[in-house]
Amino acid sequence: MEEALVEMYLAGVSVRRVEDITEALWGTRVSPSTVSELNQKIYAQIEEWRQRRIEMRFVYVYLDGFG
């Protein structure tokens, strides 16, 4: 459930819409503060990953994005 909430938020779903979706799926609303706390947690993990030291040497880096 936690991962689904983070994915919805990162996909641009509004907090209000997240509340509606969670109520429809699980029969309970998730408060805006809960969504905010989860997002703070995931952003901390993302920042940790971004700042990690890359030990190996990479000749090529491939990036793929869509949107």
GROMACS .gro file of C-alpha atoms in nm:
model
   67
    1MET     CA    1   0.000   0.000   0.000
    2GLU     CA    2   0.280   0.236   0.091
    3GLU     CA    3   0.451   0.189  -0.245
    4ALA     CA    4   0.122   0.246  -0.430
    5LEU     CA    5   0.073   0.576  -0.247
    6VAL     CA    6   0.421   0.695  -0.335
    7GLU     CA    7   0.380   0.589  -0.699
    8MET     CA    8   0.052   0.780  -0.727
    9TYR     CA    9   0.206   1.094  -0.584
   10LEU     CA   10   0.517   1.072  -0.803
   11ALA     CA   11   0.291   1.025  -1.105
   12GLY     CA   12   0.135   1.362  -1.027
   13VAL     CA   13  -0.187   1.244  -0.867
   14SER     CA   14  -0.311   1.511  -0.627
   15VAL     CA   15  -0.331   1.437  -0.256
   16ARG     CA   16  -0.709   1.479  -0.273
   17ARG     CA   17  -0.731   1.225  -0.554
   18VAL     CA   18  -0.504   0.987  -0.360
   19GLU     CA   19  -0.754   1.007  -0.074
   20ASP     CA   20  -1.040   0.919  -0.311
   21ILE     CA   21  -0.849   0.631  -0.471
   22THR     CA   22  -0.749   0.476  -0.138
   23GLU     CA   23  -1.105   0.495  -0.017
   24ALA     CA   24  -1.231   0.323  -0.332
   25LEU     CA   25  -0.964   0.050  -0.320
   26TRP     CA   26  -0.923  -0.017   0.049
   27GLY     CA   27  -1.232   0.138   0.208
   28THR     CA   28  -1.037   0.396   0.405
   29ARG     CA   29  -0.900   0.742   0.332
   30VAL     CA   30  -0.533   0.821   0.371
   31SER     CA   31  -0.475   1.161   0.524
   32PRO     CA   32  -0.270   1.428   0.345
   33SER     CA   33  -0.018   1.418   0.632
   34THR     CA   34   0.034   1.044   0.577
   35VAL     CA   35   0.096   1.100   0.205
   36SER     CA   36   0.338   1.380   0.293
   37GLU     CA   37   0.528   1.163   0.543
   38LEU     CA   38   0.561   0.882   0.289
   39ASN     CA   39   0.687   1.124   0.026
   40GLN     CA   40   0.947   1.268   0.262
   41LYS     CA   41   1.068   0.915   0.332
   42ILE     CA   42   1.096   0.822  -0.035
   43TYR     CA   43   1.265   1.151  -0.128
   44ALA     CA   44   1.526   1.085   0.142
   45GLN     CA   45   1.593   0.742  -0.011
   46ILE     CA   46   1.613   0.891  -0.362
   47GLU     CA   47   1.859   1.157  -0.246
   48GLU     CA   48   2.072   0.894  -0.073
   49TRP     CA   49   2.081   0.695  -0.397
   50ARG     CA   50   2.168   1.005  -0.602
   51GLN     CA   51   2.458   1.095  -0.371
   52ARG     CA   52   2.604   0.743  -0.353
   53ARG     CA   53   2.962   0.688  -0.460
   54ILE     CA   54   2.995   0.498  -0.785
   55GLU     CA   55   3.278   0.253  -0.736
   56MET     CA   56   3.300   0.106  -1.084
   57ARG     CA   57   3.403   0.278  -1.405
   58PHE     CA   58   3.126   0.291  -1.665
   59VAL     CA   59   3.211   0.352  -2.028
   60TYR     CA   60   2.848   0.397  -2.134
   61VAL     CA   61   2.545   0.526  -1.955
   62TYR     CA   62   2.205   0.463  -2.108
   63LEU     CA   63   1.906   0.666  -1.997
   64ASP     CA   64   1.553   0.587  -2.094
   65GLY     CA   65   1.258   0.804  -2.022
   66PHE     CA   66   0.908   0.848  -2.137
   67GLY     CA   67   0.637   1.087  -2.061
   0.00000   0.00000   0.00000
